[in-house]
Every structure is written in C-alpha cells, then in structure tokens.
Coordinates of N, CA, C and O in Angstrom, one line a residue:
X4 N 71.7 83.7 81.8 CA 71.9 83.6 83.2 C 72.0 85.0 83.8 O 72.4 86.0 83.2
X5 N 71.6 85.0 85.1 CA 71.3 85.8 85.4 C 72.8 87.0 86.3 O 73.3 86.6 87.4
X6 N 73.1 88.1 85.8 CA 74.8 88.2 86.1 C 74.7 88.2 87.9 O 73.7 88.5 88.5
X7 N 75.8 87.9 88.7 CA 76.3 88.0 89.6 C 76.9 89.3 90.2 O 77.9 89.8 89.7
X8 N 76.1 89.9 91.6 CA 77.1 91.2 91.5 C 76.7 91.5 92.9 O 75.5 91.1 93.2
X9 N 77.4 92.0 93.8 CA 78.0 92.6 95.2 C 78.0 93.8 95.1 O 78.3 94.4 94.0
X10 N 77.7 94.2 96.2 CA 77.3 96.1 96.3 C 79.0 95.7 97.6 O 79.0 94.7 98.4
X11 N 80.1 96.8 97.2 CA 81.5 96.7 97.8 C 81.3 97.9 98.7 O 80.6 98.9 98.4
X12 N 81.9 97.8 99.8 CA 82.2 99.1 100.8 C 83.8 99.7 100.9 O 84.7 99.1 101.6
X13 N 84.2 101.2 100.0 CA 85.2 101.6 100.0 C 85.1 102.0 101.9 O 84.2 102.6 102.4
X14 N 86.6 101.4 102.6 CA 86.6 101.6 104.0 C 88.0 102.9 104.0 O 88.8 103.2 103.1
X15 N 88.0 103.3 105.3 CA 89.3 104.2 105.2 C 90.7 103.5 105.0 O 91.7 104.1 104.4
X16 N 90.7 102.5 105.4 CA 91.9 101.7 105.5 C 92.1 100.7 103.6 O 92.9 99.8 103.1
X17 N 91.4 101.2 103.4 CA 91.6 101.1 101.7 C 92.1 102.0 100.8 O 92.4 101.9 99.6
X18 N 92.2 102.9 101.4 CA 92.6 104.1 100.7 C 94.5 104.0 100.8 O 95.2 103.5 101.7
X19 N 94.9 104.8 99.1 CA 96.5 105.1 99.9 C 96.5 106.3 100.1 O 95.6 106.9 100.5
X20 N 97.6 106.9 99.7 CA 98.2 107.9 100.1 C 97.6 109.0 98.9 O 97.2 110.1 99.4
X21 N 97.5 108.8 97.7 CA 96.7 109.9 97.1 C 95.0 109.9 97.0 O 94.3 110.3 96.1
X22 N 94.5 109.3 98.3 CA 93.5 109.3 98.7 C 92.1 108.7 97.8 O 90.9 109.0 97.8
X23 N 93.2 107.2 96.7 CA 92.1 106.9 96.1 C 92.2 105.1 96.8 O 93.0 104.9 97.7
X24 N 91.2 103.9 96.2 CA 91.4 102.9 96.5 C 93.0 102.2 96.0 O 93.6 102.4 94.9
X25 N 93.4 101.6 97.2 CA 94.6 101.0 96.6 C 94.5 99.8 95.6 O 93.4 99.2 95.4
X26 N 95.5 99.4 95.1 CA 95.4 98.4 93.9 C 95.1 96.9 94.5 O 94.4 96.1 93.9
X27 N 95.8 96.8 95.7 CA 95.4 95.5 96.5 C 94.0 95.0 96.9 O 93.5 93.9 97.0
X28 N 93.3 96.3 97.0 CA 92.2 95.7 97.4 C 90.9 95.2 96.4 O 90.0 94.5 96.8
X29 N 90.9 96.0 94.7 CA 90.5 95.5 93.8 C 90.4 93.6 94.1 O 89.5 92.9 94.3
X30 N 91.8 93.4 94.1 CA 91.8 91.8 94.4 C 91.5 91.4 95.4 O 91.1 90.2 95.2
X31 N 91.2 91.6 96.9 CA 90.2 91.4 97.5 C 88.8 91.5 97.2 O 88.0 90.7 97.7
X32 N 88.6 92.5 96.6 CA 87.0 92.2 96.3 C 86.7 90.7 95.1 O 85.9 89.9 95.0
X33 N 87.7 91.0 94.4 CA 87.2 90.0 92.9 C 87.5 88.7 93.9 O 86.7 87.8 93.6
X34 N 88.2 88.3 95.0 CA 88.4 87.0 96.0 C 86.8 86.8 96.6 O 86.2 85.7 96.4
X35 N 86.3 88.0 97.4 CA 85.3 87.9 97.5 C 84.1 87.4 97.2 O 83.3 86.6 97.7
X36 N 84.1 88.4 95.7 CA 83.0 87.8 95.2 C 82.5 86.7 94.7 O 81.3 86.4 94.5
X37 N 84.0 85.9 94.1 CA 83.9 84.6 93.9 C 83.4 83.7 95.5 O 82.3 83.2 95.7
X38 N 84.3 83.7 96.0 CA 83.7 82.7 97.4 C 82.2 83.3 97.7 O 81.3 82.5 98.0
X39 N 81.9 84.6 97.6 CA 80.1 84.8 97.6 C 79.3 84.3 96.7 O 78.1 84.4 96.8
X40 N 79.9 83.5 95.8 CA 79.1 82.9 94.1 C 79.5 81.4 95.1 O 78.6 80.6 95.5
X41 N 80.2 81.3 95.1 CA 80.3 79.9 95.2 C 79.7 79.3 96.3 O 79.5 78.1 96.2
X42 N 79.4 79.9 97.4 CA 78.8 80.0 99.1 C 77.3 80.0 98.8 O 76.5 79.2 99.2
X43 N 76.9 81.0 98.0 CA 75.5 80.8 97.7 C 75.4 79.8 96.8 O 74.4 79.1 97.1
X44 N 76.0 79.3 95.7 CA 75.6 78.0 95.0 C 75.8 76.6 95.9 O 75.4 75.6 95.4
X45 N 76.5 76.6 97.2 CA 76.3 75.2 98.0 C 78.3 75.0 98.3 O 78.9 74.4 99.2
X46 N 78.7 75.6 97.3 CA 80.4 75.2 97.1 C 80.9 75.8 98.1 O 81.7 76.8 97.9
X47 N 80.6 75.4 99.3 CA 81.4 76.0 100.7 C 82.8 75.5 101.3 O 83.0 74.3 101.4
X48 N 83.6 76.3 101.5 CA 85.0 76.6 102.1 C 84.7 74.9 102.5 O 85.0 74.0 101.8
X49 N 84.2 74.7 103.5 CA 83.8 73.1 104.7 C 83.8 72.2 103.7 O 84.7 71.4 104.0
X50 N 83.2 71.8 102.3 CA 82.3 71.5 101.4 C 83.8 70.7 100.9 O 84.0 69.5 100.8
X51 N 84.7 71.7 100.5 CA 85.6 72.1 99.4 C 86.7 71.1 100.7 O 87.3 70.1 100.6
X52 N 86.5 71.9 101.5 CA 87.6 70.3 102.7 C 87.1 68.9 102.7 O 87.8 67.9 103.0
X53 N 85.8 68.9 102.5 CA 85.6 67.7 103.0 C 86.0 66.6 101.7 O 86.1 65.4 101.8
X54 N 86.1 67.2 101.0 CA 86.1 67.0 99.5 C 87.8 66.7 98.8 O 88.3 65.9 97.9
X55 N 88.3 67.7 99.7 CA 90.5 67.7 99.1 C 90.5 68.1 97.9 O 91.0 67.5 97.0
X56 N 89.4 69.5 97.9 CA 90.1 70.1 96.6 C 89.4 71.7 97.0 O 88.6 72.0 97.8
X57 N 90.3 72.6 95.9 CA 90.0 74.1 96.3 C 90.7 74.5 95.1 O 91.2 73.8 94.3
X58 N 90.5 75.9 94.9 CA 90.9 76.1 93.5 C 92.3 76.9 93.6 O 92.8 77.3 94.7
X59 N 92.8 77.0 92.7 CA 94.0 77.8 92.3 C 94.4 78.9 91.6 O 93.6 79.1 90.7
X60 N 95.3 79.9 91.6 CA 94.9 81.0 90.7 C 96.5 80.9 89.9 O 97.6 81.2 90.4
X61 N 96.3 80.7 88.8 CA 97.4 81.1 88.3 C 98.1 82.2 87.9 O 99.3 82.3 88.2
X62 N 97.3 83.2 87.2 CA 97.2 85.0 87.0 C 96.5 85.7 87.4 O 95.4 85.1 87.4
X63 N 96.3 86.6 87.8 CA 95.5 87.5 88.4 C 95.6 89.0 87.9 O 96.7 89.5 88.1
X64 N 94.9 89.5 87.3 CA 95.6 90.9 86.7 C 94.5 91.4 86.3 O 93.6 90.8 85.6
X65 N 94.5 93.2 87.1 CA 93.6 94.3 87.0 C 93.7 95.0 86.4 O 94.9 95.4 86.5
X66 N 93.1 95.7 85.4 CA 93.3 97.1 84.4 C 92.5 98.1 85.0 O 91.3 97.9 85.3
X67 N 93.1 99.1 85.2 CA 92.5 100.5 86.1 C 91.8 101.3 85.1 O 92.4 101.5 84.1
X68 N 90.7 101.6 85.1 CA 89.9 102.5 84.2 C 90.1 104.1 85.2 O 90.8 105.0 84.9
X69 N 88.8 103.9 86.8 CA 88.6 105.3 86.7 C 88.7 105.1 88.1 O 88.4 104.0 88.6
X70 N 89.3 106.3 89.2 CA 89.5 105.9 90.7 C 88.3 105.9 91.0 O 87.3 106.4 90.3
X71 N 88.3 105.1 92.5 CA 87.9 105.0 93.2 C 88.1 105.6 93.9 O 89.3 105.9 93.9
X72 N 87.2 106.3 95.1 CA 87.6 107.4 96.3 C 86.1 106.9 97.3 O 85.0 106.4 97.0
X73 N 86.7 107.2 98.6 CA 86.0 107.5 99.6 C 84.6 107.8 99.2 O 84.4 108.8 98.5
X74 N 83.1 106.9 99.7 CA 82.3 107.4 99.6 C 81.8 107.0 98.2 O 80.6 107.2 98.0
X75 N 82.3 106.6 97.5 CA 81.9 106.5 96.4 C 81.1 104.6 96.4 O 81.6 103.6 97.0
X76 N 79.5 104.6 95.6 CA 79.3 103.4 95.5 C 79.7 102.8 94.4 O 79.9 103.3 93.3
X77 N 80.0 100.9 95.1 CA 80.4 100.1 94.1 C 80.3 99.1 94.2 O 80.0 98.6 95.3
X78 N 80.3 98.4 93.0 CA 79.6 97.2 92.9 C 80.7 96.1 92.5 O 81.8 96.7 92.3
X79 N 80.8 94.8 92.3 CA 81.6 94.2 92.0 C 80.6 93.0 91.0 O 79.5 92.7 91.5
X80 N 81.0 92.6 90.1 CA 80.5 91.3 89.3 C 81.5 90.2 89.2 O 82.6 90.4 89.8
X81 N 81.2 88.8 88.2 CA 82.2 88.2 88.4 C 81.4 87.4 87.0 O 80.3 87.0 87.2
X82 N 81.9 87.2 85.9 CA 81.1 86.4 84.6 C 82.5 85.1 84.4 O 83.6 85.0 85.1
X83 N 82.1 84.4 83.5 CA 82.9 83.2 83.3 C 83.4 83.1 81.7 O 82.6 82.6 80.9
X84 N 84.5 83.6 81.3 CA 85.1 84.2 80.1 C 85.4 82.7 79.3 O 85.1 82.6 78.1
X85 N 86.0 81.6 80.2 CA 86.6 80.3 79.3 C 86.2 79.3 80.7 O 86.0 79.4 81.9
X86 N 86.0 78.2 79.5 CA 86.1 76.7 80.3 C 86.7 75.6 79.8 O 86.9 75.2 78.6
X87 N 86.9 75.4 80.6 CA 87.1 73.5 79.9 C 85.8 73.2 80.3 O 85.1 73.8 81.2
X88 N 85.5 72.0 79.3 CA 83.7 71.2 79.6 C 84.0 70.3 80.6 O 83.1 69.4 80.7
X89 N 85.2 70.1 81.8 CA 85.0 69.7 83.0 C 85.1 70.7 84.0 O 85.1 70.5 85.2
X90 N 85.3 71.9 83.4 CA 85.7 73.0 84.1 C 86.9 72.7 85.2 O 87.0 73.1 86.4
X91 N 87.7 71.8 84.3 CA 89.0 71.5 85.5 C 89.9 73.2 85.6 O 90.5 73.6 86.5
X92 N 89.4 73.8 84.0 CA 90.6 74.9 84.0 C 89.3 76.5 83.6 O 88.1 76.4 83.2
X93 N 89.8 77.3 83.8 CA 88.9 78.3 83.8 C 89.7 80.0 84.1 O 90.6 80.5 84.8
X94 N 88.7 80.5 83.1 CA 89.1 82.2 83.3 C 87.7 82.9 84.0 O 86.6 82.4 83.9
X95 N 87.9 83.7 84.5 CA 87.0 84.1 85.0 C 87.0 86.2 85.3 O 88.0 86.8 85.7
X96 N 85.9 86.7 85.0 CA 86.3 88.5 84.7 C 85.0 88.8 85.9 O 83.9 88.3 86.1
X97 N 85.9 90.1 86.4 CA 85.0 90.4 87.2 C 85.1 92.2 86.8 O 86.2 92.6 86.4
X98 N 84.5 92.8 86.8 CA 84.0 94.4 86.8 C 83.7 94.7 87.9 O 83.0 94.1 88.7
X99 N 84.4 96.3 88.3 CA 84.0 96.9 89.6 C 83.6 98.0 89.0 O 84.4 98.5 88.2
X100 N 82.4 98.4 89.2 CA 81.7 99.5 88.8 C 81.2 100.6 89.8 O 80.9 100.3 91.0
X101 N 81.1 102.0 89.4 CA 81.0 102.6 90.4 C 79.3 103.9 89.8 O 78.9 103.9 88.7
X102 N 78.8 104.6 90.8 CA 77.5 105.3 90.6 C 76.9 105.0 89.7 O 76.0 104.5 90.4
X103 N 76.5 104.8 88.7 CA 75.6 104.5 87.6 C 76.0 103.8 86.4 O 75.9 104.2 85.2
X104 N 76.6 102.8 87.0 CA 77.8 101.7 85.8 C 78.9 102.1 85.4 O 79.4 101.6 84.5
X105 N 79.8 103.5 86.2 CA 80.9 103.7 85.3 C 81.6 102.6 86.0 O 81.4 102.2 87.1
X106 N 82.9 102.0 84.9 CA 83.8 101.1 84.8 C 85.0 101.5 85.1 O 85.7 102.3 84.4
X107 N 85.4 101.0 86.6 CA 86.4 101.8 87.7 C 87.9 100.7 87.5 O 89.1 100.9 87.6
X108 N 86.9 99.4 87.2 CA 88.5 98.5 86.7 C 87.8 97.0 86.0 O 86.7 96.7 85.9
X109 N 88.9 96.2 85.8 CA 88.7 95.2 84.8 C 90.0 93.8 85.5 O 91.2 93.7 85.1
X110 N 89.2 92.6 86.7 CA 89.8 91.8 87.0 C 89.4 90.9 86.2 O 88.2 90.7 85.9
X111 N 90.9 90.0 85.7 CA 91.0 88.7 85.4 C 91.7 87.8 85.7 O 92.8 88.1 85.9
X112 N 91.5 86.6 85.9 CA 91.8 85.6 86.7 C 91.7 84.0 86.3 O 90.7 83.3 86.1
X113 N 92.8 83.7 86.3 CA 92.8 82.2 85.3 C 93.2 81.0 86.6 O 94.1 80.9 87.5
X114 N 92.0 80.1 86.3 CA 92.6 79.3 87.6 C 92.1 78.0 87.3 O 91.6 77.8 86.2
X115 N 92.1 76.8 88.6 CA 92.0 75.6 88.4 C 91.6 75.1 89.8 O 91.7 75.7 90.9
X116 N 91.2 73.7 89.7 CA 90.9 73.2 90.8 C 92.4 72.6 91.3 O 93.3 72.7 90.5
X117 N 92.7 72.0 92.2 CA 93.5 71.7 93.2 C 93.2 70.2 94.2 O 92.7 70.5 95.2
X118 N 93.5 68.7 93.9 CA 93.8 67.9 94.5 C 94.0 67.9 96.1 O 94.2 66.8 96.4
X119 N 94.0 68.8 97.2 CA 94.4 69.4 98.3 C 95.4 67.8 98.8 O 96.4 68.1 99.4
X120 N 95.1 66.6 98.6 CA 95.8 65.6 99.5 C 96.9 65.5 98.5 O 98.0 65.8 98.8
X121 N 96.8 65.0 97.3 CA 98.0 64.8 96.2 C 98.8 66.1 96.1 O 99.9 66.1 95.6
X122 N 98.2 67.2 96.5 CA 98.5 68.4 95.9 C 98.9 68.8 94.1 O 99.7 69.6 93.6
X123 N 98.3 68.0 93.6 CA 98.0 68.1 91.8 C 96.6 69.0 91.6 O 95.5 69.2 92.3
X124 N 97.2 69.4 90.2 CA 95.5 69.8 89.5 C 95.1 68.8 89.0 O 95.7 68.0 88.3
X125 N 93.8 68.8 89.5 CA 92.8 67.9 89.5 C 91.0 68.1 89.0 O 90.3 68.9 89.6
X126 N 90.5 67.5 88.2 CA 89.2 67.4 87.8 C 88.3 67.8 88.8 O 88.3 66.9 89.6
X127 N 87.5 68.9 89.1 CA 87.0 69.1 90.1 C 85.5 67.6 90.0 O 85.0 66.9 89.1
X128 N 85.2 67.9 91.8 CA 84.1 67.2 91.6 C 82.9 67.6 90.9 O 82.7 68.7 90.4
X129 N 81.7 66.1 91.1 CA 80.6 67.1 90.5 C 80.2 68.5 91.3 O 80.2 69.6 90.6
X130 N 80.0 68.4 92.5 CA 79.3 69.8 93.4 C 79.8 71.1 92.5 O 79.0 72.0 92.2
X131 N 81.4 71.2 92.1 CA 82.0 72.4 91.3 C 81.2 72.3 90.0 O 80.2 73.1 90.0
X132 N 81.4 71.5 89.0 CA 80.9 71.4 88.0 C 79.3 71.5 87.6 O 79.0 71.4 86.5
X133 N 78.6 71.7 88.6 CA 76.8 72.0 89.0 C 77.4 73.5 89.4 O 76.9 74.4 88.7
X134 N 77.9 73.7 89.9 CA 78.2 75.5 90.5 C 78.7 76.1 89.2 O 78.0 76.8 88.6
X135 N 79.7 75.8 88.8 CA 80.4 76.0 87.7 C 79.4 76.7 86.8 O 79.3 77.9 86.4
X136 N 78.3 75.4 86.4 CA 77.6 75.7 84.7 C 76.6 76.6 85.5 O 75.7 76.9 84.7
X137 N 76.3 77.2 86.8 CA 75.5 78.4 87.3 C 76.1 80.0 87.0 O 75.4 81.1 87.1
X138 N 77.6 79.9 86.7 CA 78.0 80.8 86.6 C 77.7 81.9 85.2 O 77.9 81.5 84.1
X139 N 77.1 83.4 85.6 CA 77.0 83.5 84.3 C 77.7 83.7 83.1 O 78.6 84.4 83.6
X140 N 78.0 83.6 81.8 CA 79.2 83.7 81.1 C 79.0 85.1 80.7 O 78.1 85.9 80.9
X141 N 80.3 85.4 80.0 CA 80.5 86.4 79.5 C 80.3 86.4 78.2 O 80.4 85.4 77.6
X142 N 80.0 87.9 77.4 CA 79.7 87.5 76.4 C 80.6 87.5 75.7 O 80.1 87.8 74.6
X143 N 81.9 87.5 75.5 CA 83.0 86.3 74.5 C 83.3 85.2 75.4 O 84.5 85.1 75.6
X144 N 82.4 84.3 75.9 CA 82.5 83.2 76.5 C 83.1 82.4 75.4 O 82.9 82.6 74.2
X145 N 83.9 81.3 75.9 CA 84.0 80.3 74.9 C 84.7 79.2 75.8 O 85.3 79.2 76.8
X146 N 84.2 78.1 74.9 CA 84.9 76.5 75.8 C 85.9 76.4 74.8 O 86.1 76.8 73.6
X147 N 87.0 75.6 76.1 CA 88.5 75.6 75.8 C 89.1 74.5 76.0 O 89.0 74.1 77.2
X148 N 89.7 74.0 75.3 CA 90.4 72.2 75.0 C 91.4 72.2 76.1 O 92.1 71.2 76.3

C-alpha cells in the first residue's frame, strides 16, 4: 500500500520560546493527518455524524528525535501498527520528517471507535472498516485479539 504523507507548514505561532516547534503542535499535525486519510477515503466528519460514531484516542505519545525550526520542510505520514480484524481497536504511528527524510519525531496513538448516541466503544461501521483496510501498515504491523 501505498504510504500516506502531508507536506506540514512550520508557522510563527508554532514556535516557543527557544525558537524551535512546540511539542503541541506535533499532535496537531498527527490529528491532521489522520482526518486527511480518512476525508480522502470517503470517512468524513458529516459521514461519521450521520452515522453516531467517531473515534477515540486513548494514548497519544511523541518521541522527539531532531528540532524543528522555522523554515524548515516537513512532511508528516501516518501507517497502521495494530488491528483488530474489525478494526473496532487500533494503533496507529505517524513520522514527521524533515529535508531529505531526517526523523524529527515519532507519534503514537491507540484509539477506537465511539457509539456517539450510547456513548460506548463500539464496532465501527462498514464505511470505517473499507477505510481502515486502505490504510497503509507498518512494517511490524500485526493483527490483535
């Protein structure tokens, strides 16, 4: 499959005080680029209402390799690490890379679908699970009981 990846815009108001990207906004982009995977596969915000379900995040956690600064190009990806074979539950890794592939950090993110009316975790529908098996894996992918 073919990997997933976003060209990211470092803005001034991203920056902190030692003039590199702040740590919050890593997780904005990895938010991003998921709802950009999932918008291009058909699984839209509207889609996902009309439906009473949306996903959930239970962990979220970045490892800092190399800063980011002003000016600098970056890319963001997003691969699919673990599933369940209904993909009710899922890990998901994203890499933000910067000039010519260096590895600037390392998001992961464990999450699930969401019932929106029951408010339970719930089996997503089909539309997720067609989106889902488009995602590309990672290579220690593995399916998970």
């Amino acid at each position: 499959m073919e990997l997933f990846s976003l060209p990211v815009q470092v803005r001034w108001a991203d920056l902190d005080p030692n003039f590199h990207l702040r740590h919050s906004v890593y997780y904005d982009w990895g938010a991003m680029c998921r709802v950009e995977f999932l918008n291009k596969y058909g699984l839209t915000a509207s889609l996902m209402q009309q439906l009473h379900f949306g996903p959930i995040i239970f962990r979220e956690e970045c490892v800092f390799r190399k800063e980011v600064r002003l000016g600098d190009a970056v890319t963001i990806d997003l691969t699919l690490l673990t599933a369940k074979r209904d993909y009710s539950r899922w890990t998901i890794q994203h890499h933000v890379t910067k000039g010519e592939g260096e590895l600037s950090a390392v998001l992961t993110i464990d999450g699930a679908w969401l019932d929106t009316s029951k408010r339970k975790l719930a089996v997503p529908p089909q539309q997720a699970v067609e989106v889902f098996s488009q995602m590309p894996a990672g290579a220690a992918f593995q399916w998970i009981e």
